[in-house]
Coordinates of C-alpha atoms and ligand atoms in Angstrom, one line a residue:
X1 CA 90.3 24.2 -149.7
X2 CA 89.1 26.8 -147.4
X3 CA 86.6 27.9 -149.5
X4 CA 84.9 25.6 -146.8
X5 CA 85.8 28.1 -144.1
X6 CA 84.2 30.5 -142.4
X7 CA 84.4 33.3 -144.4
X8 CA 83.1 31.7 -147.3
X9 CA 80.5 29.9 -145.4
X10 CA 79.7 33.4 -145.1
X11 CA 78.6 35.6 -148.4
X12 CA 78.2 38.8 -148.2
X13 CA 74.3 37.9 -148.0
X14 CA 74.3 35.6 -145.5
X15 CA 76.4 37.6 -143.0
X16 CA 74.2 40.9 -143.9
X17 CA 71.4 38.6 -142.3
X18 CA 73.0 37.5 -139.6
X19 CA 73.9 40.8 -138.7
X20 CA 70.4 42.0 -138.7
X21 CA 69.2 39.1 -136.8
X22 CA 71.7 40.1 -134.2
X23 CA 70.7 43.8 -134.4
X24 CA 67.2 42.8 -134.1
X25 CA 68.3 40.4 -130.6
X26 CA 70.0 43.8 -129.3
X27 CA 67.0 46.1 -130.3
X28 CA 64.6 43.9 -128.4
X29 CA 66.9 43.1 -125.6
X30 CA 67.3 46.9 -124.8
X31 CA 63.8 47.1 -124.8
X32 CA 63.5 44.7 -122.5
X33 CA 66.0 45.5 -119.8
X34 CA 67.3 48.7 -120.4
X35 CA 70.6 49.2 -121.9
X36 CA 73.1 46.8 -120.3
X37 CA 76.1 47.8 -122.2
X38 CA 78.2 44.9 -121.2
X39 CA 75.4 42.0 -121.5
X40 CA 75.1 40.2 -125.0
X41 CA 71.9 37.9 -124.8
X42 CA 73.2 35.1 -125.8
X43 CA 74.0 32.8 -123.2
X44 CA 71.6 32.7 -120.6
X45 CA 74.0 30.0 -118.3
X46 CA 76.7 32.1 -118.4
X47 CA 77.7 35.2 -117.3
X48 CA 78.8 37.3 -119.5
X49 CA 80.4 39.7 -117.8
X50 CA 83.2 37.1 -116.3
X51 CA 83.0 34.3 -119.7
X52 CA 85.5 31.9 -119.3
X53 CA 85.8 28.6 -121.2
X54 CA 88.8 26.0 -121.4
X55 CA 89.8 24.4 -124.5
X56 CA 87.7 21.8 -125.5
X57 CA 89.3 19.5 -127.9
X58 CA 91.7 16.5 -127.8
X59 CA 94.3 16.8 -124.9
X60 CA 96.7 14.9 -126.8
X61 CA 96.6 17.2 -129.7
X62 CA 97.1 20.2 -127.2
X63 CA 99.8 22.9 -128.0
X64 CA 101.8 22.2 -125.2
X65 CA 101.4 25.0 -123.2
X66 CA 97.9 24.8 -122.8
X67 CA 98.0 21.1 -121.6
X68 CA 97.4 20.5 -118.0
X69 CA 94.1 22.3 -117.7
X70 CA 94.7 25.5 -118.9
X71 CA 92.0 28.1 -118.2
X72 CA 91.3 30.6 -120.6
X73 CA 89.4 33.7 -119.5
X74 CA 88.0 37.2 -121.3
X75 CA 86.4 39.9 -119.4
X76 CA 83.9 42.1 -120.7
X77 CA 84.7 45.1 -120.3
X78 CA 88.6 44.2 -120.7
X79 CA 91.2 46.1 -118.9
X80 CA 93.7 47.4 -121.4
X81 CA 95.8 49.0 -118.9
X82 CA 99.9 48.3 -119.6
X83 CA 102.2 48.2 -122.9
X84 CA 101.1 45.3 -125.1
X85 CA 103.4 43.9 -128.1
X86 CA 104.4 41.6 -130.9
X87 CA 106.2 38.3 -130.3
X88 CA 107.2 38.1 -133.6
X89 CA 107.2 40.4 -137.3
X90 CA 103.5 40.5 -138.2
X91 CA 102.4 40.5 -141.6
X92 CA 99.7 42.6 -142.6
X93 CA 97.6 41.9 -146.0
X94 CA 99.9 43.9 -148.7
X95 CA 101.9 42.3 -147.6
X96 CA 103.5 44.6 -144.9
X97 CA 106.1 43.9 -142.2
X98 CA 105.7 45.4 -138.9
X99 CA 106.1 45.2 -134.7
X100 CA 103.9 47.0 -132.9
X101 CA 104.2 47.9 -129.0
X102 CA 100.8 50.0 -127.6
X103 CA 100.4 51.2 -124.2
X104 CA 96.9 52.0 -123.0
X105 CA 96.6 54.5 -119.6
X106 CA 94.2 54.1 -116.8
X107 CA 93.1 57.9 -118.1
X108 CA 92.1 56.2 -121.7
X109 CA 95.0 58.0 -123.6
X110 CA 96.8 55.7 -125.4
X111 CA 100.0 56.1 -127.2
X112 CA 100.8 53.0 -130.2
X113 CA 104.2 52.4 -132.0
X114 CA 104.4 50.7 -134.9
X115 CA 107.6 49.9 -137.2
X116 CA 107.2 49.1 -140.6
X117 CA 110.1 46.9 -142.4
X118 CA 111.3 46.2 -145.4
X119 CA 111.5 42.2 -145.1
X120 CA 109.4 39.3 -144.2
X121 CA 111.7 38.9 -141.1
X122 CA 111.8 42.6 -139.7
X123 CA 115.3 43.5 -140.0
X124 CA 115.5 46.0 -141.5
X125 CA 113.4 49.5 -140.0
X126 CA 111.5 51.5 -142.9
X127 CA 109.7 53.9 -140.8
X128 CA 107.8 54.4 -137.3
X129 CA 104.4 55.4 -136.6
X130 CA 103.8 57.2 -133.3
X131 CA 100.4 57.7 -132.5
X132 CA 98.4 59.3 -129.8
X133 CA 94.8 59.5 -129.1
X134 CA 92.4 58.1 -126.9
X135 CA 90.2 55.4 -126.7
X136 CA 86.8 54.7 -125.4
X137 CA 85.1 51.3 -124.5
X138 CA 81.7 51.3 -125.5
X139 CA 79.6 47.7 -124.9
X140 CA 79.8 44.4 -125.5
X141 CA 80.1 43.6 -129.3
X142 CA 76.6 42.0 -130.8
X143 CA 78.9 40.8 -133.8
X144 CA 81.3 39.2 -132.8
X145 CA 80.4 37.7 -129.6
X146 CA 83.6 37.9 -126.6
X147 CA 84.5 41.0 -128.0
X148 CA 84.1 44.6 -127.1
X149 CA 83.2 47.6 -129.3
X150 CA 85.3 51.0 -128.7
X151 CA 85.8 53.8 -130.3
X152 CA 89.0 55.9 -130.9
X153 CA 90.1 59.4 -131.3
X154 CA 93.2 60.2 -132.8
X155 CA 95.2 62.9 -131.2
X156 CA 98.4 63.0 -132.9
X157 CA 100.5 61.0 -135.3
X158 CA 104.3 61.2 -136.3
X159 CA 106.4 59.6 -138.6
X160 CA 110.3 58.9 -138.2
X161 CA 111.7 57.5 -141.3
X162 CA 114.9 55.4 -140.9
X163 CA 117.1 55.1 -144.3
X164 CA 116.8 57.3 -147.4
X165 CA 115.8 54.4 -149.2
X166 CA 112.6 54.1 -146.8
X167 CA 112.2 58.2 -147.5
X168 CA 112.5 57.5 -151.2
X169 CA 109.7 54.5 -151.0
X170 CA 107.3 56.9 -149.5
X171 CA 107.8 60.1 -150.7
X172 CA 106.2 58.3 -154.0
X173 CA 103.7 57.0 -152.3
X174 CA 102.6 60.1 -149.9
X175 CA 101.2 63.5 -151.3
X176 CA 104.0 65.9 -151.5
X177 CA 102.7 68.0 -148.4
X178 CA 102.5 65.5 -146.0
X179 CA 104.9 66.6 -143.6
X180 CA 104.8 69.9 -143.4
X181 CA 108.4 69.9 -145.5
X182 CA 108.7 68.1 -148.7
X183 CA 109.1 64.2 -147.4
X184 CA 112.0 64.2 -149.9
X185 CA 114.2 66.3 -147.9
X186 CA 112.9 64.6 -144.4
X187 CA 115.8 63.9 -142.3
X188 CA 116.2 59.8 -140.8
X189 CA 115.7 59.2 -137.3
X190 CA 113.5 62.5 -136.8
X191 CA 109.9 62.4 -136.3
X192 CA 107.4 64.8 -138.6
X193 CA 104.0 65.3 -138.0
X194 CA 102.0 63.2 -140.2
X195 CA 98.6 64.2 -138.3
X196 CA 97.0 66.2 -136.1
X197 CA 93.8 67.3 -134.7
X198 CA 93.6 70.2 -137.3
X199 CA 95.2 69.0 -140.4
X200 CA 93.2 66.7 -142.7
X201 CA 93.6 62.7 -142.5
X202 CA 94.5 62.7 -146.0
X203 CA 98.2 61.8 -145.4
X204 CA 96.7 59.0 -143.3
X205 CA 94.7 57.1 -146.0
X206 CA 97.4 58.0 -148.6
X207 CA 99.7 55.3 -146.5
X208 CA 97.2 53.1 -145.9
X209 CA 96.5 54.4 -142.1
X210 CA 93.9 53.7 -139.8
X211 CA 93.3 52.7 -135.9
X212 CA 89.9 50.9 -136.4
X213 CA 91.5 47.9 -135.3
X214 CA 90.8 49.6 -131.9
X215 CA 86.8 49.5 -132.8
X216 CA 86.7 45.7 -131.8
X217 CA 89.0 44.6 -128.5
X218 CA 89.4 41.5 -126.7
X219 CA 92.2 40.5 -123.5
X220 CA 92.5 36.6 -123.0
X221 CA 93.8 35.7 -119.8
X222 CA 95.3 32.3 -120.2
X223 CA 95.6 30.8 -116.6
X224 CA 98.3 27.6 -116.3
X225 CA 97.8 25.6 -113.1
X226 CA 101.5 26.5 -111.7
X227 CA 99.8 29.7 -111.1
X228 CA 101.5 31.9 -113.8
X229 CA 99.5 33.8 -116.2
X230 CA 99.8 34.8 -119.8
X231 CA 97.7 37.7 -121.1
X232 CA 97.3 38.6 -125.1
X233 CA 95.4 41.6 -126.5
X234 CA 93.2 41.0 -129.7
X235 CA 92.4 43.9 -131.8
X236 CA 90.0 44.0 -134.8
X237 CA 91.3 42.7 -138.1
X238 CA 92.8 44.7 -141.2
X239 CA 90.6 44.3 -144.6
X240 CA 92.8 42.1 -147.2
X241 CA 91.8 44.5 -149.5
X242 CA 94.0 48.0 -149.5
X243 CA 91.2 50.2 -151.1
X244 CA 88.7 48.7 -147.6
X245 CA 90.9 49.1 -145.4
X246 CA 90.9 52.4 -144.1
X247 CA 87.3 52.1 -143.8
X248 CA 86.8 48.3 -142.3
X249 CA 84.4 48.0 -139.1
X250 CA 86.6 45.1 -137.8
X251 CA 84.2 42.0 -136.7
X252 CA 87.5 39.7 -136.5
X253 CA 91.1 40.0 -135.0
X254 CA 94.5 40.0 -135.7
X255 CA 97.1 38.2 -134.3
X256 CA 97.0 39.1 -130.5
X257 CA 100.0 41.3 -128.9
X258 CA 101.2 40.4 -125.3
X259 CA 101.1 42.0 -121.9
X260 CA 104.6 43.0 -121.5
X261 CA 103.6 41.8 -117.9
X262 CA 102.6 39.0 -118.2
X263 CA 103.6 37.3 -121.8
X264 CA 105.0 33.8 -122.5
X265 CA 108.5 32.8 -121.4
X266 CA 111.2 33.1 -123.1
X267 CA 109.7 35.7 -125.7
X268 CA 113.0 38.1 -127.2
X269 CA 110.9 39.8 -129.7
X270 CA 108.6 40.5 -126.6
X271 CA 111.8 42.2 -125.4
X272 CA 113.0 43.9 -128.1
X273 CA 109.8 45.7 -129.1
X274 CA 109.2 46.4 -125.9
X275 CA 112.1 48.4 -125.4
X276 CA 112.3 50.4 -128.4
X277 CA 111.1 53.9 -129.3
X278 CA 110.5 55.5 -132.4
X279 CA 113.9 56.8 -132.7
X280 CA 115.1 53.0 -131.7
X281 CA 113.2 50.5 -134.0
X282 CA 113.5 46.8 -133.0
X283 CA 115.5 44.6 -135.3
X284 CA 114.8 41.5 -135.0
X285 CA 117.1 38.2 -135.2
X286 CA 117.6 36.9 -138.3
X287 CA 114.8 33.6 -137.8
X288 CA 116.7 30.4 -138.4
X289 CA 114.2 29.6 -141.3
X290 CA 111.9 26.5 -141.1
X291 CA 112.4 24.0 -144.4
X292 CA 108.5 23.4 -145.6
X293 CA 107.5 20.2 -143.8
X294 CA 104.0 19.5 -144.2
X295 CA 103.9 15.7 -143.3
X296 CA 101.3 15.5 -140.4
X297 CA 98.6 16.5 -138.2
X298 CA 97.7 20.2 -137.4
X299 CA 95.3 21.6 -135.2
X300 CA 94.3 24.9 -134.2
X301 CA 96.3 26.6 -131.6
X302 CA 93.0 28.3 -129.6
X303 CA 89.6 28.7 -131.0
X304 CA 90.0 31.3 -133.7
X305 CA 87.4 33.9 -134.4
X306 CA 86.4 34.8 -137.8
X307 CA 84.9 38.2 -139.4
X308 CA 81.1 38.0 -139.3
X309 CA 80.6 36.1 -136.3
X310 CA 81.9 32.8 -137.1
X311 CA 84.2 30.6 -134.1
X312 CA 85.9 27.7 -135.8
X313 CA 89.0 25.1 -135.3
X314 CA 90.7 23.6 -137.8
X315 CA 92.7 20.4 -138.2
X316 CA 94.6 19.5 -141.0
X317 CA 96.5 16.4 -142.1
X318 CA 99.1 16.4 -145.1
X319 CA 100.1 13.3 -146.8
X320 CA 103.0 14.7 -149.4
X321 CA 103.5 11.0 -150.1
X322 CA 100.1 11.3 -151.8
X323 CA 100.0 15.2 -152.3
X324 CA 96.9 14.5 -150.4
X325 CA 95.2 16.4 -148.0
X326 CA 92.4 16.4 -145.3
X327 CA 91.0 19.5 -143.4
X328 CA 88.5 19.3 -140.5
X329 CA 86.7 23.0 -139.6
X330 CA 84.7 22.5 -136.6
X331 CA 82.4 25.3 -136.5
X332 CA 81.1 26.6 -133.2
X333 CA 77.9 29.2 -131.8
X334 CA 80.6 30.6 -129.1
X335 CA 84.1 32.3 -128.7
X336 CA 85.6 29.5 -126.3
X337 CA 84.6 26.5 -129.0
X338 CA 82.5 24.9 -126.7
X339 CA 78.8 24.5 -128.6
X340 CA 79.6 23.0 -131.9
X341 CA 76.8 24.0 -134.9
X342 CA 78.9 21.7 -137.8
X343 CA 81.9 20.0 -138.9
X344 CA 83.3 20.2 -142.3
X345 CA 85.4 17.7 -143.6
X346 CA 87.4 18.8 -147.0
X347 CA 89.6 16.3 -148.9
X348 CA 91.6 16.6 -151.6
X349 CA 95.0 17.1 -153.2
X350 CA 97.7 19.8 -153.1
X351 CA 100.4 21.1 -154.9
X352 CA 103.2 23.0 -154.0
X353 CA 104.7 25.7 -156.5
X354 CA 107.0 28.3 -156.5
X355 CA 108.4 30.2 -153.0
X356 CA 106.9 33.3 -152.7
X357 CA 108.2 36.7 -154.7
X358 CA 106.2 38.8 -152.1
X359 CA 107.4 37.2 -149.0
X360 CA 110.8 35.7 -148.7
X361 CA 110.4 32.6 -146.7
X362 CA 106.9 31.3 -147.9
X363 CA 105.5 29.1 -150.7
X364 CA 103.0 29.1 -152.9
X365 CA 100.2 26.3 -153.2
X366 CA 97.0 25.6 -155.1
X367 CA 94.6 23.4 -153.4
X368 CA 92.2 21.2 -154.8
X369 CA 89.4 19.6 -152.5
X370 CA 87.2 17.2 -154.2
X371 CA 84.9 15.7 -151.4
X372 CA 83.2 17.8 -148.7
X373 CA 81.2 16.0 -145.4
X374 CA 79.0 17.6 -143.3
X375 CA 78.0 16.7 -139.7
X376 CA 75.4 19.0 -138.2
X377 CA 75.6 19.1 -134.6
X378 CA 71.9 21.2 -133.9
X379 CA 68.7 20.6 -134.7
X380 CA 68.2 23.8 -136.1
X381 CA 71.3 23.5 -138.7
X382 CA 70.2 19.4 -139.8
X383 CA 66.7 21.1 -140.2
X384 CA 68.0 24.0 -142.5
X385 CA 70.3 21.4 -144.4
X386 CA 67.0 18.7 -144.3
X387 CA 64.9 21.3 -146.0
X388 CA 67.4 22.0 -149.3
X389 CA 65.8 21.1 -152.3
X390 CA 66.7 17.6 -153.1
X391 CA 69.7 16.9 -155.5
X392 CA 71.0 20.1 -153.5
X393 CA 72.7 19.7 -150.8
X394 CA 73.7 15.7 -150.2
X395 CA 70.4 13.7 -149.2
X396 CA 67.2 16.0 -148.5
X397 CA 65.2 14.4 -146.1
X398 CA 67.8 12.7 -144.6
X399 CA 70.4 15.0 -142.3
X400 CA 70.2 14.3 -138.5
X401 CA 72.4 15.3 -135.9
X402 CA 75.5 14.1 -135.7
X403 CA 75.4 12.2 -138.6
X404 CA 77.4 13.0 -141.0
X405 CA 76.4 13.2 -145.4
X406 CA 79.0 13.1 -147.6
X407 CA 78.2 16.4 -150.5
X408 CA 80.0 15.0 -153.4
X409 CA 77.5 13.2 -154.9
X410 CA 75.4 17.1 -155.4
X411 CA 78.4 18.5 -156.4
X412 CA 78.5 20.7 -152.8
X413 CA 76.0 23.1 -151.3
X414 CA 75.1 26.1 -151.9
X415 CA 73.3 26.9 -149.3
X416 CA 76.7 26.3 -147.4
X417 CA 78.6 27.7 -150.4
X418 CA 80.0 24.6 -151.0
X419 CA 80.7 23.9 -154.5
X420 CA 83.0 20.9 -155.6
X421 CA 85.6 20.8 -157.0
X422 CA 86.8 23.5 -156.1
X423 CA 90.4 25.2 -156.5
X424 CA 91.9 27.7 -154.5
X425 CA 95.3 29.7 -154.5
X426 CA 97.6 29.6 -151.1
X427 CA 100.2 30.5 -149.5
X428 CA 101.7 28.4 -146.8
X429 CA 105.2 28.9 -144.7
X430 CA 106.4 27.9 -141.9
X431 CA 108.4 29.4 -138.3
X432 CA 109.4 27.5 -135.2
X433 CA 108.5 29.1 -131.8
X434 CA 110.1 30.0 -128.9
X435 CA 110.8 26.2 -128.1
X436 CA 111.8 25.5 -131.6
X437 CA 108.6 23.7 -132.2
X438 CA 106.9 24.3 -135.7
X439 CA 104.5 26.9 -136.6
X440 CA 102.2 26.4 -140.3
X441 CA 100.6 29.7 -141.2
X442 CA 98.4 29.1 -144.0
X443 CA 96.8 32.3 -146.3
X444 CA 94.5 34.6 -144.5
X445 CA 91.2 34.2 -146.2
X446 CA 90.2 37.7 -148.2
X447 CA 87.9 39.5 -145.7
X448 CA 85.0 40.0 -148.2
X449 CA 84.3 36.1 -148.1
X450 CA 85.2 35.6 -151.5
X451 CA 87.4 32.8 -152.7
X452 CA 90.9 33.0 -153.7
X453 CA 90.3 31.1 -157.0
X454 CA 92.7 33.0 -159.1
X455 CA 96.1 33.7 -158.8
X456 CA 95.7 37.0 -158.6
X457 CA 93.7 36.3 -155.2
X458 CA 96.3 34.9 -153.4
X459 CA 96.9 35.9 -150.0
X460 CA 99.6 37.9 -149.0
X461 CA 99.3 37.3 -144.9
X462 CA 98.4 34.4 -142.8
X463 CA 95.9 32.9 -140.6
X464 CA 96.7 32.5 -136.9
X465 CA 99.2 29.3 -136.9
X466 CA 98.8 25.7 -136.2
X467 CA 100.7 23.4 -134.4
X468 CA 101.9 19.9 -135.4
X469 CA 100.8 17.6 -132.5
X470 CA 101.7 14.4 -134.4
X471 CA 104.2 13.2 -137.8
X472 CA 102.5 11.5 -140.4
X473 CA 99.3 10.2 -138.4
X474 CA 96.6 8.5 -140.0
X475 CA 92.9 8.3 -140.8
X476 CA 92.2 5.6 -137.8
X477 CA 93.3 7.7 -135.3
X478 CA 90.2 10.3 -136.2
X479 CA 87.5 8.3 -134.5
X480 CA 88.6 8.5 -131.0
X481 CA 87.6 12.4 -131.8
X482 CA 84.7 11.8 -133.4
X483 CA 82.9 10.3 -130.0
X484 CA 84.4 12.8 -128.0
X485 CA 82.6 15.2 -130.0
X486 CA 79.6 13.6 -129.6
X487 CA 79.8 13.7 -125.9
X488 CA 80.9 17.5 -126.1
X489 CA 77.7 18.1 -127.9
X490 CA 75.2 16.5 -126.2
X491 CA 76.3 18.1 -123.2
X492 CA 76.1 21.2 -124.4
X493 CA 72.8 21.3 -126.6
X494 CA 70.2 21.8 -124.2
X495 CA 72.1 24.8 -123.0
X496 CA 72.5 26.3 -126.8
X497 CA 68.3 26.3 -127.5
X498 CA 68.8 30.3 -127.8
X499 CA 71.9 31.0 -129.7
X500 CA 70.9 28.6 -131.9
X501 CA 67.7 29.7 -132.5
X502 CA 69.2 33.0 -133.8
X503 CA 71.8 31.3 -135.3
X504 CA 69.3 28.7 -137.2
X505 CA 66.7 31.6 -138.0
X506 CA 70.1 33.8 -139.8
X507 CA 70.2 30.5 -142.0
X508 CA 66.6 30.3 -142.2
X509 CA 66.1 33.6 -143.6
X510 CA 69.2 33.3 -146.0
X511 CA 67.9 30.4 -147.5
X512 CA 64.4 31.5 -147.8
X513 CA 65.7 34.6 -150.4
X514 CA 68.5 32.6 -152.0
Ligands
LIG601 C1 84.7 34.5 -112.5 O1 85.3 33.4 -112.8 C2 86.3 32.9 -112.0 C3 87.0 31.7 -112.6 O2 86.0 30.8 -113.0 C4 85.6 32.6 -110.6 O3 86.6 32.2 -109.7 C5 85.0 33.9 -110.1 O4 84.3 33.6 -108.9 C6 84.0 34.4 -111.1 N1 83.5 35.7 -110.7 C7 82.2 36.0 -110.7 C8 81.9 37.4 -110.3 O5 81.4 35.3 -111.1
LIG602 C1 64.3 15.4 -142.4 O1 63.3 15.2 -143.3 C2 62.6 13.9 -143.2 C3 61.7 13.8 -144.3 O2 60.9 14.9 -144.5 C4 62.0 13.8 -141.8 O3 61.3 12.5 -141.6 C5 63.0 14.0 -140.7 O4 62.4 14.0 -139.4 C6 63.8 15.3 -140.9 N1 64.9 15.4 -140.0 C7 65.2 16.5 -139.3 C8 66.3 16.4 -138.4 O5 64.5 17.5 -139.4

């Protein structure tokens, strides 16, 4: 299904391009005005040093914290100042289970805790990471636009491992010197050095180590109208791939962590991580688990930001009556989702298999989408889809904006690498949140845009969840959002003109070589 989705809109081509366009923007920029670290030149109307955008799609289909004209604002630079942490067990690609609680000083040292688990739920404490060094923002990130680029220098990191079973696990995985002692004969609950300044990092990539998720940072302040605040801390994303990832330059994030300040009400994991040390790992509370339910509508919990540059909200309905299936990625030029580029509209059938081996508590699925429209929502997009060789890509010679083609009868379109049918391998599960409202996390697509089309490519972590905001809705109820989007655009397309002439000219050139 998602081979629709960002990353996959994506290959590796395509997002080489873009990235060059972009560097090409910055080179000449630079020239121009001299280097304004903080400055992307992008959006002309705004300023970029104080963005802020508010949600832009249906109020009804809100999460339900964010109705009531909740602002949402990012500063660039971003203040990291304060402890930041999970509000729930994280699952990295691997999979691995862990809760992280970092604290960033006004002096720029920064000291990060993370505990590792043994289980999908993060009960039980493996080991603890504690890990010093100091970080340094550097400008406003070219790539992925909202976000800042830093860079980070490791001072220190121990290791406290917690049972002898944990000790056991990675003694076979780490080189036999790692800790100084023989990790066999390491004692629970006290800490070893795994790294410092002087020894080598090989320990590091031997467990799979790295901070470059503080190379690409991001602080959303979420501001409700009874005056409270909620702040969340984005860091760059962790490569699906194990061999990548103690090399990935993030251009995405990972689930955000929240100011221990200011964080959402009531939030016990918040609590819990926040108070322990590496000698104390949180455990959390066994989650009552969520039965599968998929019946529904679900949207998009914030605009999410993919790797290579792309800003997208999805919306999915599930008919299990049918094992059918509709997905609706609106694609979007800007971090706050407010200047659409095109909507994608998948449909197709599901089914669900097994629960997961890997993770206890998910499922796994395989999707099958067999008709794909496209709406383009700028000139410069309908143009790029207009020019596709006929036969191609829907009806050459006849995209406009805000119209939308239906691809099936071209099998796809390769030019948006679209090609139907397609099949893809998920996994899906399900959590309710603080309020005991459900939570879908579908699989996190692999970060080298390729497709999980074999079992072998399933995912073994999750997108950022959606919410269900109604049961068992149907098709009818679709068009009130269709002319809402129309509004949205036309409002905002005479402000776009530069964005999307970078954005269109990125397309332009991909689909000149392909
Ligand atoms: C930044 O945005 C806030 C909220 O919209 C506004 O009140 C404030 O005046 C802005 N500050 C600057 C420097 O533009
Ligand atoms: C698409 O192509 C047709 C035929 O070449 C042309 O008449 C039309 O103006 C084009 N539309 C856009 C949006 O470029």
């Amino acid at each position: 299904m998602k081979h629709l989705e960002a990353g996959n809109m994506s290959n590796g081509r395509f997002s080489h391009l873009l990235r060059e366009v972009w560097l090409l923007w910055q080179a000449v920029f630079v020239v121009g005005s001299g280097s304004k670290l903080w400055e992307v030149p992008t959006r002309p109307f705004m300023s970029s040093s104080n963005f802020s955008g508010s949600l832009q799609w249906e109020p009804h289909c809100q999460y339900p914290h964010l109705q009531n004209g909740v602002k949402i604002t990012a500063d660039i630079p971003p203040s990291l100042d304060g402890t930041w942490v999970s509000t729930r067990c994280e699952v990295r690609p691997g999979p691995e289970f862990l809760t992280r609680s970092y604290t960033f000083h006004s002096s720029r040292h920064f000291q990060a805790l993370q505990h590792y688990y043994t289980d999908s739920g993060c009960e039980e404490p493996a080991y603890s990471l504690m890990i010093r060094g100091k970080i340094r923002l550097r400008q406003a990130s070219w790539i992925t636009l909202g976000g800042t680029e830093a860079e980070q220098h490791l001072s220190k990191v121990g290791i406290v491992v917690h049972t002898v079973a944990a000790r056991q696990r990675l003694a076979s995985r780490l080189p036999a010197a790692c800790v100084g002692l023989s990790l066999g004969r390491a004692v629970p609950g006290k800490m070893y050095e795994l790294y410092n300044t002087r020894a080598g990092r090989g320990c590091l990539t031997a467990l799979g180590f790295s901070m470059m998720e503080m190379d690409l940072v991001r602080v959303e302040t979420q501001h409700h109208s009874h005056g409270g605040k909620v702040q969340e801390l984005f860091l760059g994303d962790i490569h699906t791939d194990w061999i990548q990832r103690t090399q990935h330059r993030p251009t995405g994030y990972q689930q955000p962590l929240q100011s221990a300040m200011y964080h959402v009400h009531p939030c016990p994991v918040c609590a819990l991580v926040y108070r322990s040390s590496e000698q104390r790992p949180p455990k959390l509370p066994q989650s009552t688990a969520a039965p599968l339910s998929l019946a529904g509508r679900w949207v998009s919990q914030r605009c999410e930001t993919r790797p290579t540059v792309l800003f997208l909200n999805r919306d999915f309905t599930f008919d299990p009556s049918q094992h059918a299936w509709e997905g609706i990625y609106r694609h979007y030029s800007d971090p706050a989702c407010s200047q659409p580029t095109f909507t994608l509209r998948a449909l197709g059938h599901y089914a669900q298999e097994n629960p997961s081996t890997k993770l206890s508590g998910a499922y796994e699925f395989v999707f099958k989408v067999t008709q794909v429209r496209v709406t383009a929502w700028d000139e410069p997009t309908a143009k790029l889809l207009n020019s596709t060789r006929p036969g191609k890509c829907g009806l050459a010679g006849s995209w406009k904006v805000r119209v939308e083609q239906d691809l099936t009868p071209t099998d796809g379109c390769p030019v948006l690498g679209i090609k139907l049918p397609h099949k893809e391998y998920e996994l899906f599960k399900m959590e309710l949140d603080h309020r005991k409202l459900p939570l879908l996390f579908t699989g996190e697509r692999p970060t080298d845009a390729s497709s999980p089309d074999r079992p072998l490519r399933r995912p073994t972590s999750f997108q950022p969840p959606m919410v269900l905001c109604s049961e068992g809705e149907t098709q009818s109820s679709r068009m009130s959002f269709n002319s809402k989007q129309v509004q949205l655009a036309s409002a905002t397309e005479r402000h776009a003109q530069l964005v999307l002439l970078v954005f269109g000219c990125a397309l332009g050139s991909w689909l000149c070589v392909y």
